Amino acid sequence: MTQDLFDDEVQSAALPLGPGAVVLRRFARPDEAALQDAVRQVIEQAPLRHMVTPGGFRMSVAMTNCGDLGWVTDLTGYRYDPHDPESGNPWPRLPDVFRRLASEAASQGGFDGFVPDACLINRYEPGTRLSLHQDRNERDFSQPIVSVSLGISAVFLFGGPKRSDKARRVPLDHGDVVVWGGPARLHYHGVLPLKEGTHLFWDGCRINLTFRKAG
Ligand code: MD3
Ligand code: FE
């Protein structure tokens, strides 16, 4: 009886945002301590850094990666690279809790068998924003992207297939997981400048993990 009620609640937490996009509110919360440990370990081996765009702008989001491939940008362009350009080392391996969480979330979002080979870690301090863009550096757009929001809340902008399409504002809070597949996979998206806030997960910052099958 109690179990049935609980299952209903879990089901009702999966909110479709639009075709192919499903929000799993608070899905990552049971794993927050393990996720915090894992993020700390990755950052120890591959520190967060502000990358430069091909246009010469320093990104306000600080980034690092783990997994077989890492997303990087520099003056020569955007790419997935098996090595951290700062150290020349391979990126840290994907922590088990990352792999499991990404695959469970993808299944809940309708994508069974998702095996990410790349995890981009983004850190937002207050004032940091991410302008409207598409994610097109991955090989296979039939594979979803899974995002995990941790720490202070952000307002996410979810647009359409054209840059000029009107964007919806979606608040993303600590533990929220979103699966972006199907038609949503190539929609424009971004993050509004982060407001000041307090959250113990990462000392007043927001951490976002995006899991991809890049190669
Ligand atoms: C919708 N990150 O790393 S996560 C990115 O909050 C990125 O750090 C944002 O956009 C962040 O590329 C947003 C949500 C997200 C990620 C990938 C998407 C939404 C997406 C790809 C297609 C459509
Ligand atoms: Fe993106």
PDB file of C-alpha atoms and ligand atoms in Angstrom:
ATOM      1  CA  MET A   1       0.000   0.000   0.000  1.00  0.00           C
ATOM      2  CA  THR A   2       2.639   2.490   1.063  1.00  0.00           C
ATOM      3  CA  GLN A   3       4.820   1.203  -1.766  1.00  0.00           C
ATOM      4  CA  ASP A   4       2.057   1.898  -4.315  1.00  0.00           C
ATOM      5  CA  LEU A   5       1.666   5.479  -3.115  1.00  0.00           C
ATOM      6  CA  PHE A   6       5.395   5.934  -3.280  1.00  0.00           C
ATOM      7  CA  ASP A   7       5.551   4.615  -6.849  1.00  0.00           C
ATOM      8  CA  ASP A   8       2.850   7.103  -7.871  1.00  0.00           C
ATOM      9  CA  GLU A   9       4.896   9.937  -6.444  1.00  0.00           C
ATOM     10  CA  VAL A  10       7.989   8.821  -8.294  1.00  0.00           C
ATOM     11  CA  GLN A  11       5.970   8.615 -11.527  1.00  0.00           C
ATOM     12  CA  SER A  12       4.444  12.068 -11.072  1.00  0.00           C
ATOM     13  CA  ALA A  13       7.933  13.536 -10.618  1.00  0.00           C
ATOM     14  CA  ALA A  14       8.693  12.830 -14.309  1.00  0.00           C
ATOM     15  CA  LEU A  15       7.448  15.979 -16.035  1.00  0.00           C
ATOM     16  CA  PRO A  16       7.570  16.218 -19.809  1.00  0.00           C
ATOM     17  CA  LEU A  17       9.015  19.629 -20.792  1.00  0.00           C
ATOM     18  CA  GLY A  18       8.216  19.080 -24.427  1.00  0.00           C
ATOM     19  CA  PRO A  19       8.727  16.311 -27.004  1.00  0.00           C
ATOM     20  CA  GLY A  20      11.876  14.394 -25.998  1.00  0.00           C
ATOM     21  CA  ALA A  21      12.616  16.400 -22.832  1.00  0.00           C
ATOM     22  CA  VAL A  22      11.738  15.017 -19.399  1.00  0.00           C
ATOM     23  CA  VAL A  23      12.481  16.615 -16.021  1.00  0.00           C
ATOM     24  CA  LEU A  24      13.050  14.231 -13.115  1.00  0.00           C
ATOM     25  CA  ARG A  25      12.667  16.540 -10.160  1.00  0.00           C
ATOM     26  CA  ARG A  26      15.111  15.779  -7.327  1.00  0.00           C
ATOM     27  CA  PHE A  27      16.115  12.492  -8.924  1.00  0.00           C
ATOM     28  CA  ALA A  28      19.793  12.877  -7.899  1.00  0.00           C
ATOM     29  CA  ARG A  29      19.165  13.781  -4.263  1.00  0.00           C
ATOM     30  CA  PRO A  30      19.654  10.281  -2.820  1.00  0.00           C
ATOM     31  CA  ASP A  31      23.144  10.325  -4.369  1.00  0.00           C
ATOM     32  CA  GLU A  32      24.178  13.838  -3.370  1.00  0.00           C
ATOM     33  CA  ALA A  33      26.958  12.799  -0.961  1.00  0.00           C
ATOM     34  CA  ALA A  34      28.490  10.326  -3.424  1.00  0.00           C
ATOM     35  CA  LEU A  35      28.190  12.904  -6.211  1.00  0.00           C
ATOM     36  CA  GLN A  36      29.946  15.522  -4.088  1.00  0.00           C
ATOM     37  CA  ASP A  37      32.836  13.131  -3.365  1.00  0.00           C
ATOM     38  CA  ALA A  38      33.099  12.168  -7.018  1.00  0.00           C
ATOM     39  CA  VAL A  39      33.094  15.783  -8.251  1.00  0.00           C
ATOM     40  CA  ARG A  40      35.807  16.642  -5.724  1.00  0.00           C
ATOM     41  CA  GLN A  41      37.954  13.731  -6.919  1.00  0.00           C
ATOM     42  CA  VAL A  42      37.617  14.673 -10.579  1.00  0.00           C
ATOM     43  CA  ILE A  43      38.479  18.315  -9.888  1.00  0.00           C
ATOM     44  CA  GLU A  44      41.573  17.272  -7.938  1.00  0.00           C
ATOM     45  CA  GLN A  45      42.915  15.524 -11.056  1.00  0.00           C
ATOM     46  CA  ALA A  46      41.528  17.898 -13.679  1.00  0.00           C
ATOM     47  CA  PRO A  47      40.940  21.344 -12.143  1.00  0.00           C
ATOM     48  CA  LEU A  48      38.044  23.577 -13.194  1.00  0.00           C
ATOM     49  CA  ARG A  49      39.199  26.194 -15.690  1.00  0.00           C
ATOM     50  CA  HIS A  50      37.781  29.034 -17.768  1.00  0.00           C
ATOM     51  CA  MET A  51      38.131  28.013 -21.404  1.00  0.00           C
ATOM     52  CA  VAL A  52      38.350  30.443 -24.304  1.00  0.00           C
ATOM     53  CA  THR A  53      35.867  30.378 -27.188  1.00  0.00           C
ATOM     54  CA  PRO A  54      37.007  30.358 -30.841  1.00  0.00           C
ATOM     55  CA  GLY A  55      36.023  34.057 -30.885  1.00  0.00           C
ATOM     56  CA  GLY A  56      38.534  34.798 -28.109  1.00  0.00           C
ATOM     57  CA  PHE A  57      36.092  35.205 -25.200  1.00  0.00           C
ATOM     58  CA  ARG A  58      36.841  33.698 -21.778  1.00  0.00           C
ATOM     59  CA  MET A  59      33.823  31.669 -20.673  1.00  0.00           C
ATOM     60  CA  SER A  60      32.302  32.738 -17.352  1.00  0.00           C
ATOM     61  CA  VAL A  61      31.383  29.095 -16.658  1.00  0.00           C
ATOM     62  CA  ALA A  62      34.367  27.138 -15.265  1.00  0.00           C
ATOM     63  CA  MET A  63      34.613  23.629 -16.740  1.00  0.00           C
ATOM     64  CA  THR A  64      36.300  20.282 -16.525  1.00  0.00           C
ATOM     65  CA  ASN A  65      35.527  16.748 -17.738  1.00  0.00           C
ATOM     66  CA  CYS A  66      35.694  13.090 -16.904  1.00  0.00           C
ATOM     67  CA  GLY A  67      35.187   9.988 -19.021  1.00  0.00           C
ATOM     68  CA  ASP A  68      36.849   8.817 -22.236  1.00  0.00           C
ATOM     69  CA  LEU A  69      36.223  12.157 -23.940  1.00  0.00           C
ATOM     70  CA  GLY A  70      36.059  15.730 -22.693  1.00  0.00           C
ATOM     71  CA  TRP A  71      34.502  18.778 -24.337  1.00  0.00           C
ATOM     72  CA  VAL A  72      36.998  21.573 -24.863  1.00  0.00           C
ATOM     73  CA  THR A  73      37.058  24.941 -26.570  1.00  0.00           C
ATOM     74  CA  ASP A  74      40.031  27.088 -27.523  1.00  0.00           C
ATOM     75  CA  LEU A  75      40.945  29.547 -30.275  1.00  0.00           C
ATOM     76  CA  THR A  76      40.979  26.697 -32.816  1.00  0.00           C
ATOM     77  CA  GLY A  77      37.383  25.612 -32.147  1.00  0.00           C
ATOM     78  CA  TYR A  78      35.174  23.260 -30.122  1.00  0.00           C
ATOM     79  CA  ARG A  79      35.928  19.537 -29.949  1.00  0.00           C
ATOM     80  CA  TYR A  80      35.897  16.365 -27.856  1.00  0.00           C
ATOM     81  CA  ASP A  81      39.396  15.432 -26.755  1.00  0.00           C
ATOM     82  CA  PRO A  82      40.576  12.249 -24.960  1.00  0.00           C
ATOM     83  CA  HIS A  83      43.183  14.351 -23.130  1.00  0.00           C
ATOM     84  CA  ASP A  84      43.060  17.314 -20.780  1.00  0.00           C
ATOM     85  CA  PRO A  85      44.918  20.003 -22.763  1.00  0.00           C
ATOM     86  CA  GLU A  86      46.130  21.607 -19.501  1.00  0.00           C
ATOM     87  CA  SER A  87      48.000  18.506 -18.314  1.00  0.00           C
ATOM     88  CA  GLY A  88      48.225  16.268 -21.364  1.00  0.00           C
ATOM     89  CA  ASN A  89      46.741  13.459 -19.251  1.00  0.00           C
ATOM     90  CA  PRO A  90      43.647  11.428 -20.105  1.00  0.00           C
ATOM     91  CA  TRP A  91      40.550  12.835 -18.372  1.00  0.00           C
ATOM     92  CA  PRO A  92      39.745  11.177 -15.014  1.00  0.00           C
ATOM     93  CA  ARG A  93      37.614   8.061 -15.391  1.00  0.00           C
ATOM     94  CA  LEU A  94      33.842   8.361 -15.099  1.00  0.00           C
ATOM     95  CA  PRO A  95      32.943   7.693 -11.439  1.00  0.00           C
ATOM     96  CA  ASP A  96      30.595   4.710 -11.003  1.00  0.00           C
ATOM     97  CA  VAL A  97      27.901   6.859  -9.369  1.00  0.00           C
ATOM     98  CA  PHE A  98      27.916   9.130 -12.450  1.00  0.00           C
ATOM     99  CA  ARG A  99      27.543   6.233 -14.875  1.00  0.00           C
ATOM    100  CA  ARG A 100      24.752   4.617 -12.885  1.00  0.00           C
ATOM    101  CA  LEU A 101      22.799   7.830 -12.301  1.00  0.00           C
ATOM    102  CA  ALA A 102      23.017   8.847 -15.978  1.00  0.00           C
ATOM    103  CA  SER A 103      21.854   5.462 -17.188  1.00  0.00           C
ATOM    104  CA  GLU A 104      18.960   5.233 -14.672  1.00  0.00           C
ATOM    105  CA  ALA A 105      17.796   8.737 -15.558  1.00  0.00           C
ATOM    106  CA  ALA A 106      17.998   8.032 -19.293  1.00  0.00           C
ATOM    107  CA  SER A 107      15.845   4.907 -18.807  1.00  0.00           C
ATOM    108  CA  GLN A 108      13.239   6.927 -16.877  1.00  0.00           C
ATOM    109  CA  GLY A 109      13.261   9.391 -19.757  1.00  0.00           C
ATOM    110  CA  GLY A 110      12.649   6.614 -22.291  1.00  0.00           C
ATOM    111  CA  PHE A 111      16.229   5.925 -23.410  1.00  0.00           C
ATOM    112  CA  ASP A 112      17.255   2.454 -22.280  1.00  0.00           C
ATOM    113  CA  GLY A 113      20.891   1.413 -22.723  1.00  0.00           C
ATOM    114  CA  PHE A 114      22.440   4.892 -22.483  1.00  0.00           C
ATOM    115  CA  VAL A 115      26.203   4.509 -21.932  1.00  0.00           C
ATOM    116  CA  PRO A 116      27.861   7.920 -21.616  1.00  0.00           C
ATOM    117  CA  ASP A 117      31.508   8.306 -22.628  1.00  0.00           C
ATOM    118  CA  ALA A 118      31.781  11.978 -21.644  1.00  0.00           C
ATOM    119  CA  CYS A 119      30.787  14.074 -18.660  1.00  0.00           C
ATOM    120  CA  LEU A 120      31.208  17.846 -18.758  1.00  0.00           C
ATOM    121  CA  ILE A 121      31.248  19.490 -15.324  1.00  0.00           C
ATOM    122  CA  ASN A 122      30.166  23.147 -15.309  1.00  0.00           C
ATOM    123  CA  ARG A 123      30.559  25.457 -12.307  1.00  0.00           C
ATOM    124  CA  TYR A 124      28.461  28.624 -12.104  1.00  0.00           C
ATOM    125  CA  GLU A 125      29.296  31.349  -9.600  1.00  0.00           C
ATOM    126  CA  PRO A 126      26.759  34.140  -9.039  1.00  0.00           C
ATOM    127  CA  GLY A 127      26.632  36.292 -12.193  1.00  0.00           C
ATOM    128  CA  THR A 128      27.726  33.445 -14.475  1.00  0.00           C
ATOM    129  CA  ARG A 129      25.602  32.791 -17.534  1.00  0.00           C
ATOM    130  CA  LEU A 130      25.599  30.514 -20.550  1.00  0.00           C
ATOM    131  CA  SER A 131      24.330  32.105 -23.733  1.00  0.00           C
ATOM    132  CA  LEU A 132      21.883  30.403 -26.082  1.00  0.00           C
ATOM    133  CA  HIS A 133      23.554  27.589 -28.049  1.00  0.00           C
ATOM    134  CA  GLN A 134      23.039  24.125 -29.546  1.00  0.00           C
ATOM    135  CA  ASP A 135      25.087  21.043 -28.597  1.00  0.00           C
ATOM    136  CA  ARG A 136      26.291  19.706 -31.940  1.00  0.00           C
ATOM    137  CA  ASN A 137      29.793  18.347 -31.306  1.00  0.00           C
ATOM    138  CA  GLU A 138      28.577  14.808 -30.598  1.00  0.00           C
ATOM    139  CA  ARG A 139      28.523  12.179 -33.344  1.00  0.00           C
ATOM    140  CA  ASP A 140      25.078  10.697 -32.903  1.00  0.00           C
ATOM    141  CA  PHE A 141      22.160  13.039 -32.182  1.00  0.00           C
ATOM    142  CA  SER A 142      19.848  10.061 -31.611  1.00  0.00           C
ATOM    143  CA  GLN A 143      21.642   9.669 -28.258  1.00  0.00           C
ATOM    144  CA  PRO A 144      20.178  11.813 -25.453  1.00  0.00           C
ATOM    145  CA  ILE A 145      22.010  14.188 -23.128  1.00  0.00           C
ATOM    146  CA  VAL A 146      21.373  13.809 -19.394  1.00  0.00           C
ATOM    147  CA  SER A 147      21.904  16.873 -17.174  1.00  0.00           C
ATOM    148  CA  VAL A 148      22.172  16.952 -13.371  1.00  0.00           C
ATOM    149  CA  SER A 149      21.789  20.243 -11.472  1.00  0.00           C
ATOM    150  CA  LEU A 150      23.433  20.536  -8.058  1.00  0.00           C
ATOM    151  CA  GLY A 151      23.752  23.382  -5.552  1.00  0.00           C
ATOM    152  CA  ILE A 152      22.014  26.720  -5.986  1.00  0.00           C
ATOM    153  CA  SER A 153      19.128  27.044  -8.423  1.00  0.00           C
ATOM    154  CA  ALA A 154      19.339  28.409 -11.940  1.00  0.00           C
ATOM    155  CA  VAL A 155      16.847  29.549 -14.536  1.00  0.00           C
ATOM    156  CA  PHE A 156      17.334  27.433 -17.625  1.00  0.00           C
ATOM    157  CA  LEU A 157      16.279  28.711 -21.049  1.00  0.00           C
ATOM    158  CA  PHE A 158      14.732  26.052 -23.257  1.00  0.00           C
ATOM    159  CA  GLY A 159      14.224  27.294 -26.811  1.00  0.00           C
ATOM    160  CA  GLY A 160      13.413  25.632 -30.092  1.00  0.00           C
ATOM    161  CA  PRO A 161      15.230  24.439 -33.213  1.00  0.00           C
ATOM    162  CA  LYS A 162      15.927  28.046 -34.319  1.00  0.00           C
ATOM    163  CA  ARG A 163      17.865  30.614 -32.310  1.00  0.00           C
ATOM    164  CA  SER A 164      14.990  33.063 -32.713  1.00  0.00           C
ATOM    165  CA  ASP A 165      12.382  30.636 -31.280  1.00  0.00           C
ATOM    166  CA  LYS A 166      10.876  31.831 -28.026  1.00  0.00           C
ATOM    167  CA  ALA A 167      12.586  30.237 -25.015  1.00  0.00           C
ATOM    168  CA  ARG A 168      10.757  28.904 -21.968  1.00  0.00           C
ATOM    169  CA  ARG A 169      12.218  29.616 -18.545  1.00  0.00           C
ATOM    170  CA  VAL A 170      12.601  26.475 -16.461  1.00  0.00           C
ATOM    171  CA  PRO A 171      13.892  26.667 -12.881  1.00  0.00           C
ATOM    172  CA  LEU A 172      16.381  23.893 -12.180  1.00  0.00           C
ATOM    173  CA  ASP A 173      17.054  23.121  -8.525  1.00  0.00           C
ATOM    174  CA  HIS A 174      19.401  20.927  -6.534  1.00  0.00           C
ATOM    175  CA  GLY A 175      19.052  17.299  -7.595  1.00  0.00           C
ATOM    176  CA  ASP A 176      16.949  17.933 -10.699  1.00  0.00           C
ATOM    177  CA  VAL A 177      17.844  15.701 -13.632  1.00  0.00           C
ATOM    178  CA  VAL A 178      16.738  16.354 -17.211  1.00  0.00           C
ATOM    179  CA  VAL A 179      16.859  13.953 -20.140  1.00  0.00           C
ATOM    180  CA  TRP A 180      17.119  15.713 -23.501  1.00  0.00           C
ATOM    181  CA  GLY A 181      16.478  13.467 -26.465  1.00  0.00           C
ATOM    182  CA  GLY A 182      14.422  13.195 -29.622  1.00  0.00           C
ATOM    183  CA  PRO A 183      13.453  16.572 -31.082  1.00  0.00           C
ATOM    184  CA  ALA A 184      14.695  18.397 -27.923  1.00  0.00           C
ATOM    185  CA  ARG A 185      18.227  17.177 -28.525  1.00  0.00           C
ATOM    186  CA  LEU A 186      19.080  19.976 -30.957  1.00  0.00           C
ATOM    187  CA  HIS A 187      17.039  22.752 -29.391  1.00  0.00           C
ATOM    188  CA  TYR A 188      18.724  26.009 -28.439  1.00  0.00           C
ATOM    189  CA  HIS A 189      19.255  26.397 -24.706  1.00  0.00           C
ATOM    190  CA  GLY A 190      21.135  28.483 -22.161  1.00  0.00           C
ATOM    191  CA  VAL A 191      21.262  29.611 -18.545  1.00  0.00           C
ATOM    192  CA  LEU A 192      20.337  33.091 -17.225  1.00  0.00           C
ATOM    193  CA  PRO A 193      22.914  34.867 -15.041  1.00  0.00           C
ATOM    194  CA  LEU A 194      22.986  33.017 -11.729  1.00  0.00           C
ATOM    195  CA  LYS A 195      21.528  34.888  -8.750  1.00  0.00           C
ATOM    196  CA  GLU A 196      23.295  34.920  -5.383  1.00  0.00           C
ATOM    197  CA  GLY A 197      22.117  32.063  -3.221  1.00  0.00           C
ATOM    198  CA  THR A 198      23.167  29.778  -0.453  1.00  0.00           C
ATOM    199  CA  HIS A 199      23.444  26.059  -0.771  1.00  0.00           C
ATOM    200  CA  LEU A 200      25.760  23.787   1.121  1.00  0.00           C
ATOM    201  CA  PHE A 201      26.416  21.440  -1.799  1.00  0.00           C
ATOM    202  CA  TRP A 202      29.103  23.646  -3.391  1.00  0.00           C
ATOM    203  CA  ASP A 203      29.451  26.789  -1.309  1.00  0.00           C
ATOM    204  CA  GLY A 204      27.116  29.207  -3.095  1.00  0.00           C
ATOM    205  CA  CYS A 205      27.779  27.850  -6.587  1.00  0.00           C
ATOM    206  CA  ARG A 206      25.845  25.709  -9.018  1.00  0.00           C
ATOM    207  CA  ILE A 207      27.410  22.561 -10.424  1.00  0.00           C
ATOM    208  CA  ASN A 208      25.930  21.047 -13.556  1.00  0.00           C
ATOM    209  CA  LEU A 209      26.879  17.660 -14.953  1.00  0.00           C
ATOM    210  CA  THR A 210      26.051  16.806 -18.565  1.00  0.00           C
ATOM    211  CA  PHE A 211      26.398  13.211 -19.681  1.00  0.00           C
ATOM    212  CA  ARG A 212      26.851  12.487 -23.351  1.00  0.00           C
ATOM    213  CA  LYS A 213      27.648   9.742 -25.786  1.00  0.00           C
ATOM    214  CA  ALA A 214      30.073  11.895 -27.728  1.00  0.00           C
ATOM    215  CA  GLY A 215      32.186   9.431 -29.707  1.00  0.00           C
TER     216      GLY A 215
HETATM  217  C1  MD3 B   1      18.927  20.863 -24.158  1.00  0.00           C
HETATM  218  N1  MD3 B   1      24.781  23.197 -19.916  1.00  0.00           N
HETATM  219  O1  MD3 B   1      26.933  22.107 -21.029  1.00  0.00           O
HETATM  220  S1  MD3 B   1      22.250  21.663 -18.851  1.00  0.00           S
HETATM  221  C2  MD3 B   1      26.042  22.505 -21.806  1.00  0.00           C
HETATM  222  O2  MD3 B   1      23.207  24.183 -16.957  1.00  0.00           O
HETATM  223  C3  MD3 B   1      24.856  23.153 -21.237  1.00  0.00           C
HETATM  224  O3  MD3 B   1      25.289  23.902 -17.468  1.00  0.00           O
HETATM  225  C4  MD3 B   1      23.733  23.899 -19.227  1.00  0.00           C
HETATM  226  O4  MD3 B   1      24.024  23.592 -21.967  1.00  0.00           O
HETATM  227  C5  MD3 B   1      24.092  23.988 -17.769  1.00  0.00           C
HETATM  228  O5  MD3 B   1      26.071  22.363 -23.034  1.00  0.00           O
HETATM  229  C6  MD3 B   1      22.416  23.293 -19.446  1.00  0.00           C
HETATM  230  C7  MD3 B   1      20.829  21.225 -19.736  1.00  0.00           C
HETATM  231  C8  MD3 B   1      21.018  20.862 -21.169  1.00  0.00           C
HETATM  232  C9  MD3 B   1      22.174  20.288 -21.631  1.00  0.00           C
HETATM  233  C10 MD3 B   1      22.260  19.901 -22.947  1.00  0.00           C
HETATM  234  C11 MD3 B   1      21.177  20.090 -23.813  1.00  0.00           C
HETATM  235  C12 MD3 B   1      19.966  21.058 -21.998  1.00  0.00           C
HETATM  236  C13 MD3 B   1      20.019  20.668 -23.309  1.00  0.00           C
HETATM  237  C14 MD3 B   1      21.206  19.685 -25.152  1.00  0.00           C
HETATM  238  C15 MD3 B   1      20.113  19.857 -25.954  1.00  0.00           C
HETATM  239  C16 MD3 B   1      18.978  20.453 -25.463  1.00  0.00           C
HETATM  240 FE    FE B   2      24.408  22.904 -24.008  1.00  0.00          FE
END
